[in-house]
C-alpha cells in the first residue's frame, strides 16, 4: 500500500475539499491532526472503499493524514493518536504504520492491539508492519486469530513466516478441539497441512 | 417495538443483559459516563474508563446487534475530589470522538461549590464542542437541585433544546416542562419511577420531549424496564406511534443534535470476523 493508492481510492468521498484542506494543514501544522483525525469519519464516511478491498473510507483517510505528517512527528503522533483513539482510530493507526518513516518505533502499539479482545484490532496488528514483531509474539497473535475466528488471510506473509513452533502450537490446539468435539477453522488446518504437520493432525484425529 | 435506551450503564451489565435487551427490541443505547460505586482517586483511571466507553463497550454491544454511543464528563459526585479535577482537562479529546453524542452526566449530587464549578465548566465545553448536555439531577433535595440546575443551564447560554434533564419524577417534572429542555425519566424496579407512574405522567404531560430510560447500572435495576413501560403504555391506550415516539424517535432526535448518532445499517452483521469473538471469547 502507498499513500498515492489511498489518495486515488478516496477520490469519491462526499467532502473531498475537507480532506484536501486537512492534509495541507497537517503538513504545515502537525498538531492540528489531534482534532482532524477523530473528525475524519464524519467528513469522509465509514463505508468500504470499492477500489481498495479490505479498507474502509475512514481508515484510508486517517492513514493519509498520518502519512502527511512531517517525518520527525510521525512516530510520536501515531503513538498519541493510538493511545487516545477510539477503536476505529486505533485500527487506522495500525493500518497506517507500514506507510510511515518510523522503523520499528511503534511495535508497542502492536503489542497493545494483540492484547485486546477486539478482533478488528488484532487483525489490523498483523499487517505488513508486523515484520517488526518478534517471532514469539507473532506466533501467539496468529494463534489468537485461529482461536477467535479471525481469518488467517489478514496475516501478512503468513507462509513466509510460519515455522515449526507455530505448527506445533496449532497442532496442540487442533488436538484440544478434537478432544472437545469442536472443529478447527479450515484455514488453520490448511496451514498445518502446508507446514507438513497435517499427517500428525490426521493421527490425532484418528486416535 | 424498537427501543433506544438513552441512559444505561452497560459497563455494569452482563452479556446475558445484552442478549435479553436485543430480544426485547433494544437496538441502540447511550451510556453516560458516571461513577462506578467505588470512588476513583486519579484522572488516569478515568482515561481507561472513557477508552472503554468508546472502545470495548461499543464492540461488545455490537456482538449482540446493539448500537452503542456514550456521553463523557466528570460526574458530580467525583467532582468533589480534587484528585479527579484533571479529568476536566482530558475531556476535550474525548468530546471529539465519533461515538460521543453529549457531555454528561453533569449536574449536582450534593450541590457543593466544587460541583458548581464542574457543572458550569462542562456546560461551556458542550457549547464549545457543539454537543448536547445530559444533566443528572440529585436524588436528595431533588426539587431544589432541579431548580438550581436549570438556573445554571440558563446562565451557560446553551440552547435548552440541547439539554436533557434526567431522573425526573411527579414533583420535578413540573419545574422542567416549560423550560424547553428535554425530560428524562429513569424507570427503576421501585424507586425513581415505575412503568405505571410513567404512564400517568405521559397522560398528563404528553409525549413531546419526553424520554424513558432504564438507567440500569450496578445497583438494583432492570434493563428491560423500557420495554415494560412501552407495554404498559399500549395497555393504557397509547398508540404504537406514541410508544415509538417516546422509546425511539425522541432519543434519536435529542442525541441526533450531536450530528454523530450513527444508526445506519443497524441490521448489518456485527463488527467482527465470523461473528464469534466474544460470543465465546473468554474461553
Short mmCIF file of C-alpha atoms in Angstrom, two decimals:
data_model
loop_
_atom_site.label_atom_id
_atom_site.label_comp_id
_atom_site.label_asym_id
_atom_site.label_seq_id
_atom_site.Cartn_x
_atom_site.Cartn_y
_atom_site.Cartn_z
CA UNK A 1 0.00 0.00 0.00
CA UNK A 2 1.13 3.55 -0.75
CA UNK A 3 -0.30 6.99 0.09
CA UNK A 4 -0.85 7.55 -3.65
CA UNK A 5 -3.07 4.48 -3.93
CA UNK A 6 -5.06 5.56 -0.87
CA UNK A 7 -5.43 9.04 -2.31
CA UNK A 8 -6.67 7.68 -5.64
CA UNK A 9 -9.15 5.34 -3.95
CA UNK A 10 -10.54 8.26 -1.91
CA UNK A 11 -11.44 10.37 -4.95
CA UNK A 12 -15.14 9.67 -4.47
CA UNK A 13 -15.51 10.80 -0.82
CA UNK A 14 -18.53 13.02 -0.13
CA UNK A 15 -16.48 16.04 1.00
CA UNK A 16 -13.13 15.90 -0.88
CA UNK A 17 -12.31 19.52 -0.08
CA UNK A 18 -12.33 18.76 3.66
CA UNK A 19 -9.76 16.01 3.13
CA UNK A 20 -7.59 18.19 0.86
CA UNK A 21 -7.62 21.03 3.38
CA UNK A 22 -6.94 18.65 6.28
CA UNK A 23 -3.93 17.13 4.50
CA UNK A 24 -2.49 20.55 3.68
CA UNK A 25 -2.94 21.67 7.26
CA UNK A 26 -1.28 18.59 8.76
CA UNK A 27 1.78 19.12 6.54
CA UNK A 28 2.36 22.63 7.89
CA UNK A 29 0.80 22.38 11.34
CA UNK A 30 1.26 18.81 12.61
CA UNK A 31 -0.56 19.41 15.94
CA UNK A 32 -3.80 20.01 14.03
CA UNK A 33 -4.07 16.26 13.43
CA UNK A 34 -5.27 15.80 17.04
CA UNK A 35 -8.72 17.12 16.11
CA UNK A 36 -8.75 16.28 12.39
CA UNK A 37 -8.05 12.59 12.95
CA UNK A 38 -11.21 11.81 15.01
CA UNK A 39 -13.32 14.05 12.73
CA UNK A 40 -12.29 12.26 9.52
CA UNK A 41 -15.05 9.62 9.56
CA UNK A 42 -17.74 12.28 10.00
CA UNK A 43 -16.50 14.14 6.92
CA UNK A 44 -15.35 11.31 4.67
CA UNK A 45 -17.57 8.35 5.61
CA UNK A 46 -17.11 4.89 7.08
CA UNK A 47 -18.12 2.50 4.31
CA UNK A 48 -15.89 0.08 2.41
CA UNK A 49 -13.63 1.57 -0.29
CA UNK A 50 -14.67 -0.06 -3.58
CA UNK A 51 -11.23 0.44 -5.17
CA UNK A 52 -9.33 -0.96 -2.20
CA UNK A 53 -10.84 -4.20 -0.87
CA UNK A 54 -10.22 -4.60 2.86
CA UNK A 55 -10.04 -0.83 3.51
CA UNK A 56 -12.78 1.48 4.74
CA UNK A 57 -13.01 5.16 3.85
CA UNK A 58 -12.23 6.36 7.38
CA UNK A 59 -9.21 4.05 7.68
CA UNK A 60 -7.78 5.26 4.39
CA UNK A 61 -8.43 8.96 5.13
CA UNK A 62 -6.84 8.68 8.57
CA UNK A 63 -3.86 6.74 7.21
CA UNK A 64 -3.33 9.53 4.66
CA UNK A 65 -3.43 12.16 7.41
CA UNK A 66 -0.71 10.26 9.28
CA UNK A 67 1.35 9.84 6.12
CA UNK A 68 1.14 13.61 5.54
CA UNK A 69 2.92 14.39 8.83
CA UNK A 70 6.49 15.69 8.73
CA UNK A 71 8.74 12.62 9.20
CA UNK A 72 10.06 13.69 12.61
CA UNK A 73 6.50 13.83 14.02
CA UNK A 74 5.26 10.52 12.68
CA UNK A 75 6.19 8.06 15.44
CA UNK A 76 5.21 10.20 18.45
CA UNK A 77 1.99 11.35 16.83
CA UNK A 78 0.97 7.84 15.77
CA UNK A 79 1.56 6.71 19.34
CA UNK A 80 -0.53 9.54 20.83
CA UNK A 81 -3.38 9.11 18.35
CA UNK A 82 -3.47 5.41 19.09
CA UNK A 83 -3.32 6.00 22.85
CA UNK A 84 -6.32 8.33 22.82
CA UNK A 85 -8.13 6.84 19.84
CA UNK A 86 -11.46 5.06 19.77
CA UNK A 87 -11.47 1.58 18.25
CA UNK A 88 -11.77 2.86 14.66
CA UNK A 89 -8.95 5.39 15.13
CA UNK A 90 -6.71 2.74 16.69
CA UNK A 91 -7.38 0.47 13.73
CA UNK A 92 -6.50 3.24 11.30
CA UNK A 93 -3.20 3.94 13.10
CA UNK A 94 -2.28 0.25 12.95
CA UNK A 95 -3.03 0.08 9.24
CA UNK A 96 -1.02 3.26 8.57
CA UNK A 97 2.15 2.08 10.33
CA UNK A 98 3.73 0.43 7.24
CA UNK A 99 3.38 3.76 5.38
CA UNK A 100 5.28 5.81 7.96
CA UNK A 101 9.03 6.56 8.25
CA UNK A 102 9.22 5.16 11.77
CA UNK A 103 11.27 1.95 11.63
CA UNK A 104 10.28 -0.34 14.49
CA UNK A 105 9.40 2.52 16.88
CA UNK A 106 5.69 1.70 17.05
CA UNK A 107 5.94 -2.02 17.79
CA UNK A 108 4.50 -1.38 21.30
CA UNK A 109 1.23 -0.43 19.60
CA UNK A 110 1.08 -3.90 18.04
CA UNK A 111 1.57 -5.47 21.45
CA UNK A 112 -1.31 -3.39 22.83
CA UNK A 113 -3.62 -4.30 19.95
CA UNK A 114 -2.83 -8.01 20.20
CA UNK A 115 -3.60 -7.92 23.94
CA UNK A 116 -7.17 -6.72 23.27
CA UNK A 117 -10.13 -8.95 22.58
CA UNK A 118 -11.32 -6.65 19.80
CA UNK A 119 -10.78 -8.90 16.79
CA UNK A 120 -10.63 -5.90 14.45
CA UNK A 121 -7.57 -4.59 16.31
CA UNK A 122 -5.89 -7.98 16.46
CA UNK A 123 -6.36 -8.34 12.70
CA UNK A 124 -5.05 -4.83 11.98
CA UNK A 125 -1.91 -5.56 14.01
CA UNK A 126 -0.92 -8.43 11.71
CA UNK A 127 -0.44 -6.42 8.51
CA UNK A 128 2.95 -5.67 6.87
CA UNK A 129 4.23 -3.70 9.89
CA UNK A 130 4.20 -6.94 11.91
CA UNK A 131 7.52 -7.78 10.22
CA UNK A 132 8.98 -5.81 13.16
CA UNK A 133 7.19 -8.03 15.67
CA UNK A 134 9.36 -10.62 17.36
CA UNK A 135 8.60 -14.20 16.35
CA UNK A 136 7.20 -15.40 19.70
CA UNK A 137 4.64 -12.56 19.84
CA UNK A 138 3.77 -13.06 16.18
CA UNK A 139 3.07 -16.78 16.71
CA UNK A 140 0.83 -16.02 19.69
CA UNK A 141 -1.07 -13.45 17.63
CA UNK A 142 -1.61 -15.90 14.77
CA UNK A 143 -2.82 -18.49 17.25
CA UNK A 144 -5.18 -15.88 18.73
CA UNK A 145 -6.62 -15.33 15.26
CA UNK A 146 -7.40 -19.02 14.94
CA UNK A 147 -8.79 -19.04 18.47
CA UNK A 148 -11.13 -16.09 17.92
CA UNK A 149 -12.14 -16.82 14.33
CA UNK A 150 -10.16 -14.09 12.56
CA UNK A 151 -9.41 -15.36 9.02
CA UNK A 152 -5.71 -16.06 8.54
CA UNK A 153 -5.90 -14.18 5.24
CA UNK A 154 -5.38 -10.98 7.30
CA UNK A 155 -1.89 -12.14 8.34
CA UNK A 156 0.77 -10.61 6.13
CA UNK A 157 3.49 -13.02 4.92
CA UNK A 158 1.86 -15.95 6.74
CA UNK A 159 3.56 -18.71 4.77
CA UNK A 160 6.93 -16.97 4.70
CA UNK A 161 6.99 -16.66 8.45
CA UNK A 162 5.12 -19.71 9.79
CA UNK A 163 7.61 -22.09 11.40
CA UNK A 164 7.76 -25.46 13.13
CA UNK A 165 6.98 -23.91 16.51
CA UNK A 166 3.76 -22.36 15.15
CA UNK A 167 2.88 -25.71 13.60
CA UNK A 168 3.33 -27.39 16.98
CA UNK A 169 1.11 -24.79 18.68
CA UNK A 170 -1.60 -25.15 16.04
CA UNK A 171 -1.43 -28.95 16.23
CA UNK A 172 -1.85 -28.77 20.02
CA UNK A 173 -4.91 -26.52 19.60
CA UNK A 174 -6.27 -28.93 17.00
CA UNK A 175 -5.84 -31.81 19.45
CA UNK A 176 -7.74 -29.88 22.16
CA UNK A 177 -10.51 -29.00 19.76
CA UNK A 178 -10.69 -32.60 18.59
CA UNK A 179 -10.93 -33.86 22.18
CA UNK A 180 -13.75 -31.38 22.83
CA UNK A 181 -15.61 -32.43 19.68
CA UNK A 182 -15.10 -28.98 18.16
CA UNK A 183 -13.89 -28.02 14.71
CA UNK A 184 -10.74 -26.14 13.73
CA UNK A 185 -11.17 -23.32 11.18
CA UNK A 186 -10.44 -24.66 7.70
CA UNK A 187 -7.75 -22.04 7.04
CA UNK A 188 -5.84 -23.25 10.10
CA UNK A 189 -5.93 -26.92 9.11
CA UNK A 190 -4.85 -25.87 5.60
CA UNK A 191 -1.89 -24.03 7.11
CA UNK A 192 -0.99 -27.08 9.19
CA UNK A 193 -1.08 -29.18 6.03
CA UNK A 194 1.21 -26.73 4.26
CA UNK A 195 3.59 -26.81 7.22
CA UNK A 196 3.83 -30.57 6.89
CA UNK A 197 2.12 -31.16 10.23
CA UNK A 198 -1.04 -32.38 8.58
CA UNK A 199 -0.08 -36.03 8.98
CA UNK A 200 0.34 -35.59 12.76
CA UNK A 201 -3.07 -33.96 12.89
CA UNK A 202 -4.63 -36.85 10.99
CA UNK A 203 -3.11 -39.21 13.53
CA UNK A 204 -4.55 -37.12 16.35
CA UNK A 205 -7.98 -37.13 14.76
CA UNK A 206 -7.97 -40.88 14.39
CA UNK A 207 -6.57 -41.60 17.83
CA UNK B 1 -41.31 -2.32 19.32
CA UNK B 2 -37.96 -0.63 18.61
CA UNK B 3 -36.28 0.77 21.69
CA UNK B 4 -33.47 3.30 22.17
CA UNK B 5 -32.36 3.34 25.81
CA UNK B 6 -30.97 6.88 26.20
CA UNK B 7 -29.31 6.21 29.58
CA UNK B 8 -27.91 2.84 30.62
CA UNK B 9 -24.58 1.89 32.23
CA UNK B 10 -23.74 -1.21 30.21
CA UNK B 11 -20.25 -1.40 31.74
CA UNK B 12 -22.01 -2.84 34.80
CA UNK B 13 -24.14 -5.32 32.88
CA UNK B 14 -23.50 -8.83 31.62
CA UNK B 15 -23.67 -10.32 28.16
CA UNK B 16 -26.93 -12.00 29.27
CA UNK B 17 -28.40 -8.50 29.57
CA UNK B 18 -27.31 -7.61 26.04
CA UNK B 19 -28.96 -10.76 24.74
CA UNK B 20 -32.20 -10.12 26.63
CA UNK B 21 -32.25 -6.46 25.62
CA UNK B 22 -31.75 -7.28 21.95
CA UNK B 23 -34.52 -9.88 22.14
CA UNK B 24 -36.81 -7.27 23.76
CA UNK B 25 -36.25 -4.78 20.93
CA UNK B 26 -33.45 -2.60 22.34
CA UNK B 27 -31.43 -1.68 19.25
CA UNK B 28 -29.47 1.34 20.44
CA UNK B 29 -28.20 2.69 23.76
CA UNK B 30 -26.39 5.71 25.12
CA UNK B 31 -24.06 5.02 28.04
CA UNK B 32 -23.36 8.15 30.06
CA UNK B 33 -20.11 8.37 31.99
CA UNK B 34 -20.83 8.32 35.70
CA UNK B 35 -19.24 6.88 38.82
CA UNK B 36 -18.67 3.19 39.39
CA UNK B 37 -19.72 2.70 43.00
CA UNK B 38 -16.13 2.74 44.23
CA UNK B 39 -14.84 6.33 44.19
CA UNK B 40 -11.86 6.85 41.87
CA UNK B 41 -8.72 8.56 43.07
CA UNK B 42 -6.93 9.75 39.93
CA UNK B 43 -7.57 11.10 36.46
CA UNK B 44 -5.71 8.19 34.86
CA UNK B 45 -8.41 5.74 35.83
CA UNK B 46 -10.99 7.94 34.06
CA UNK B 47 -8.94 7.69 30.87
CA UNK B 48 -9.28 3.92 30.94
CA UNK B 49 -12.99 4.26 31.68
CA UNK B 50 -13.58 6.70 28.81
CA UNK B 51 -11.50 4.48 26.48
CA UNK B 52 -13.75 1.59 27.37
CA UNK B 53 -16.86 3.69 26.62
CA UNK B 54 -15.60 4.44 23.09
CA UNK B 55 -13.72 1.18 22.50
CA UNK B 56 -14.53 -2.09 24.18
CA UNK B 57 -18.14 -1.44 25.16
CA UNK B 58 -19.36 -0.50 21.65
CA UNK B 59 -17.57 -3.58 20.33
CA UNK B 60 -19.23 -5.76 22.98
CA UNK B 61 -22.65 -4.25 22.25
CA UNK B 62 -22.12 -4.82 18.54
CA UNK B 63 -21.78 -8.56 19.09
CA UNK B 64 -25.42 -8.56 20.15
CA UNK B 65 -26.69 -6.24 17.44
CA UNK B 66 -26.99 -3.25 19.80
CA UNK B 67 -25.60 0.15 18.66
CA UNK B 68 -23.69 1.85 21.49
CA UNK B 69 -22.90 5.55 21.95
CA UNK B 70 -21.60 7.39 25.01
CA UNK B 71 -21.62 10.68 26.83
CA UNK B 72 -18.45 11.78 28.59
CA UNK B 73 -17.95 14.01 31.66
CA UNK B 74 -16.62 14.31 35.18
CA UNK B 75 -19.66 13.27 37.24
CA UNK B 76 -20.88 15.49 40.11
CA UNK B 77 -20.01 13.03 42.88
CA UNK B 78 -16.36 12.76 41.90
CA UNK B 79 -16.17 16.45 41.02
CA UNK B 80 -15.83 16.86 44.79
CA UNK B 81 -12.45 15.10 44.90
CA UNK B 82 -9.61 17.45 43.86
CA UNK B 83 -7.61 14.42 42.71
CA UNK B 84 -10.19 13.97 39.92
CA UNK B 85 -10.23 17.59 38.72
CA UNK B 86 -7.59 16.99 35.99
CA UNK B 87 -10.29 14.94 34.23
CA UNK B 88 -11.72 18.25 33.03
CA UNK B 89 -8.54 18.86 31.01
CA UNK B 90 -8.81 15.42 29.38
CA UNK B 91 -12.40 15.84 28.23
CA UNK B 92 -11.86 17.89 25.03
CA UNK B 93 -10.00 14.98 23.44
CA UNK B 94 -12.93 12.66 24.10
CA UNK B 95 -15.58 15.18 23.05
CA UNK B 96 -14.16 14.97 19.50
CA UNK B 97 -14.92 11.25 19.20
CA UNK B 98 -17.48 9.82 16.79
CA UNK B 99 -19.20 7.76 19.49
CA UNK B 100 -19.60 10.66 21.95
CA UNK B 101 -23.03 12.22 21.48
CA UNK B 102 -23.26 14.57 24.50
CA UNK B 103 -21.48 15.93 27.55
CA UNK B 104 -22.76 14.08 30.62
CA UNK B 105 -23.68 13.16 33.23
CA UNK B 106 -23.11 16.61 34.64
CA UNK B 107 -25.09 18.43 37.33
CA UNK B 108 -25.43 18.13 41.08
CA UNK B 109 -25.07 15.48 43.73
CA UNK B 110 -24.70 17.45 46.99
CA UNK B 111 -24.76 20.96 45.49
CA UNK B 112 -21.26 21.96 46.62
CA UNK B 113 -19.11 24.77 45.21
CA UNK B 114 -16.90 22.15 43.53
CA UNK B 115 -19.97 20.76 41.77
CA UNK B 116 -20.98 24.30 40.73
CA UNK B 117 -17.58 24.79 39.10
CA UNK B 118 -17.51 21.43 37.29
CA UNK B 119 -21.11 21.81 36.08
CA UNK B 120 -20.55 25.29 34.61
CA UNK B 121 -17.20 24.34 33.06
CA UNK B 122 -18.70 21.31 31.35
CA UNK B 123 -21.73 23.18 30.03
CA UNK B 124 -19.21 25.55 28.45
CA UNK B 125 -17.46 22.51 26.93
CA UNK B 126 -20.79 21.36 25.48
CA UNK B 127 -21.31 24.75 23.86
CA UNK B 128 -17.71 24.84 22.61
CA UNK B 129 -17.93 21.38 21.06
CA UNK B 130 -21.44 21.91 19.70
CA UNK B 131 -22.74 18.96 21.72
CA UNK B 132 -25.94 18.43 23.74
CA UNK B 133 -25.72 18.04 27.53
CA UNK B 134 -27.13 15.34 29.81
CA UNK B 135 -27.95 16.73 33.25
CA UNK B 136 -28.20 14.36 36.20
CA UNK B 137 -30.49 15.68 38.94
CA UNK B 138 -29.69 14.87 42.57
CA UNK B 139 -31.51 12.17 44.48
CA UNK B 140 -31.51 14.16 47.74
CA UNK B 141 -33.05 17.62 47.95
CA UNK B 142 -34.15 16.97 44.38
CA UNK B 143 -36.59 19.81 43.73
CA UNK B 144 -34.12 22.50 44.79
CA UNK B 145 -31.43 20.63 42.89
CA UNK B 146 -33.51 20.77 39.72
CA UNK B 147 -34.22 24.49 40.16
CA UNK B 148 -30.57 25.23 40.69
CA UNK B 149 -29.59 23.06 37.71
CA UNK B 150 -31.98 24.96 35.46
CA UNK B 151 -30.51 28.26 36.65
CA UNK B 152 -27.00 27.07 35.78
CA UNK B 153 -28.22 25.88 32.37
CA UNK B 154 -29.77 29.28 31.67
CA UNK B 155 -26.63 31.09 32.77
CA UNK B 156 -24.45 28.94 30.49
CA UNK B 157 -26.21 30.17 27.36
CA UNK B 158 -26.70 26.66 25.98
CA UNK B 159 -29.89 26.21 23.94
CA UNK B 160 -32.39 24.48 26.32
CA UNK B 161 -33.42 22.27 23.38
CA UNK B 162 -29.95 20.73 23.61
CA UNK B 163 -30.29 19.85 27.31
CA UNK B 164 -31.78 16.66 28.75
CA UNK B 165 -32.71 16.91 32.44
CA UNK B 166 -32.79 13.40 33.82
CA UNK B 167 -34.19 11.34 36.72
CA UNK B 168 -37.34 13.44 36.96
CA UNK B 169 -40.49 12.48 38.89
CA UNK B 170 -44.05 13.72 39.58
CA UNK B 171 -42.76 16.70 41.55
CA UNK B 172 -39.83 17.80 39.45
CA UNK B 173 -41.44 17.28 36.01
CA UNK B 174 -43.42 20.48 36.61
CA UNK B 175 -40.26 22.51 37.04
CA UNK B 176 -38.82 21.42 33.69
CA UNK B 177 -41.88 21.03 31.45
CA UNK B 178 -41.96 24.62 30.20
CA UNK B 179 -38.23 25.34 30.03
CA UNK B 180 -37.65 23.92 26.52
CA UNK B 181 -35.32 21.26 27.96
CA UNK B 182 -35.92 17.57 27.25
CA UNK B 183 -37.25 15.46 30.14
CA UNK B 184 -35.77 12.12 31.17
CA UNK B 185 -37.34 9.51 33.43
CA UNK B 186 -35.41 6.57 34.87
CA UNK B 187 -37.65 3.56 35.33
CA UNK B 188 -36.43 1.53 38.30
CA UNK B 189 -37.88 -1.56 39.93
CA UNK B 190 -39.36 0.53 42.75
CA UNK B 191 -37.61 3.84 43.36
CA UNK B 192 -37.04 6.71 40.89
CA UNK B 193 -40.00 5.95 38.59
CA UNK B 194 -42.11 2.91 37.69
CA UNK B 195 -43.86 1.92 34.42
CA UNK B 196 -47.31 2.59 35.91
CA UNK B 197 -46.36 6.03 37.20
CA UNK B 198 -44.71 6.82 33.85
CA UNK B 199 -47.97 6.05 32.06
CA UNK B 200 -49.75 8.62 34.24
CA UNK B 201 -47.06 11.24 33.59
CA UNK B 202 -47.31 10.76 29.82
CA UNK B 203 -51.11 11.05 30.06
CA UNK B 204 -50.74 14.33 31.91
CA UNK B 205 -47.84 15.92 30.04
CA UNK B 206 -47.95 14.31 26.58
CA UNK B 207 -45.10 12.65 24.69
CA UNK B 208 -43.24 15.69 23.37
CA UNK B 209 -39.58 15.90 24.55
CA UNK B 210 -40.23 13.01 26.99
CA UNK B 211 -37.58 10.27 27.25
CA UNK B 212 -37.73 7.00 29.14
CA UNK B 213 -34.60 5.13 30.23
CA UNK B 214 -33.69 2.19 32.45
CA UNK B 215 -30.57 3.86 33.93
CA UNK B 216 -29.58 0.27 34.69
CA UNK B 217 -26.22 0.03 36.46
CA UNK B 218 -24.60 -1.94 39.27
CA UNK B 219 -27.48 -1.27 41.67
CA UNK B 220 -30.90 -2.88 41.72
CA UNK B 221 -32.16 -2.07 38.25
CA UNK B 222 -33.57 -3.76 35.16
CA UNK B 223 -32.52 -3.09 31.56
CA UNK B 224 -35.88 -4.36 30.29
CA UNK B 225 -38.00 -1.72 32.04
CA UNK B 226 -38.01 0.41 28.88
CA UNK B 227 -39.86 -2.44 27.18
CA UNK B 228 -42.16 -2.90 30.21
CA UNK B 229 -43.02 0.80 30.03
CA UNK B 230 -43.83 0.50 26.32
CA UNK B 231 -46.18 -2.40 27.04
CA UNK B 232 -47.83 -0.51 29.91
CA UNK B 233 -48.39 2.44 27.55
CA UNK B 234 -50.07 0.22 24.95
CA UNK B 235 -52.30 -1.38 27.61
CA UNK B 236 -53.30 2.11 28.77
CA UNK B 237 -54.47 3.00 25.26
CA UNK B 238 -51.43 4.80 23.82
CA UNK B 239 -50.85 4.02 20.13
CA UNK B 240 -47.87 2.23 18.59
CA UNK B 241 -46.85 5.60 17.19
CA UNK B 242 -46.90 7.19 20.68
CA UNK B 243 -44.70 4.41 22.01
CA UNK B 244 -42.33 4.69 19.05
CA UNK B 245 -42.04 8.41 19.65
CA UNK B 246 -41.14 8.05 23.34
CA UNK B 247 -38.93 4.95 23.05
CA UNK B 248 -37.24 5.65 19.72
CA UNK B 249 -37.82 8.94 17.91
CA UNK B 250 -37.39 11.26 20.92
CA UNK B 251 -33.97 9.93 21.94
CA UNK B 252 -32.90 9.83 18.28
CA UNK B 253 -33.93 13.47 17.88
CA UNK B 254 -32.25 14.60 21.10
CA UNK B 255 -28.89 12.87 20.63
CA UNK B 256 -29.09 13.36 16.86
CA UNK B 257 -28.36 17.03 17.55
CA UNK B 258 -24.74 15.95 18.06
CA UNK B 259 -24.53 15.13 14.35
CA UNK B 260 -22.78 11.90 15.41
CA UNK B 261 -25.57 9.44 16.03
CA UNK B 262 -24.84 6.55 13.69
CA UNK B 263 -27.85 4.27 13.33
CA UNK B 264 -27.20 3.35 9.69
CA UNK B 265 -27.27 -0.31 8.71
CA UNK B 266 -28.39 -1.37 12.19
CA UNK B 267 -29.27 -4.72 10.72
CA UNK B 268 -25.79 -5.27 9.31
CA UNK B 269 -23.67 -8.04 10.83
CA UNK B 270 -21.69 -7.14 13.94
CA UNK B 271 -18.23 -5.66 13.51
CA UNK B 272 -16.28 -8.82 13.90
CA UNK B 273 -14.86 -11.67 11.95
CA UNK B 274 -17.09 -14.71 11.55
CA UNK B 275 -19.42 -13.36 14.22
CA UNK B 276 -17.87 -15.18 17.12
CA UNK B 277 -15.12 -13.33 19.04
CA UNK B 278 -16.55 -12.53 22.47
CA UNK B 279 -19.70 -14.51 21.96
CA UNK B 280 -17.43 -17.28 23.10
CA UNK B 281 -14.34 -15.16 23.54
CA UNK B 282 -13.33 -15.73 27.14
CA UNK B 283 -12.56 -19.40 26.62
#
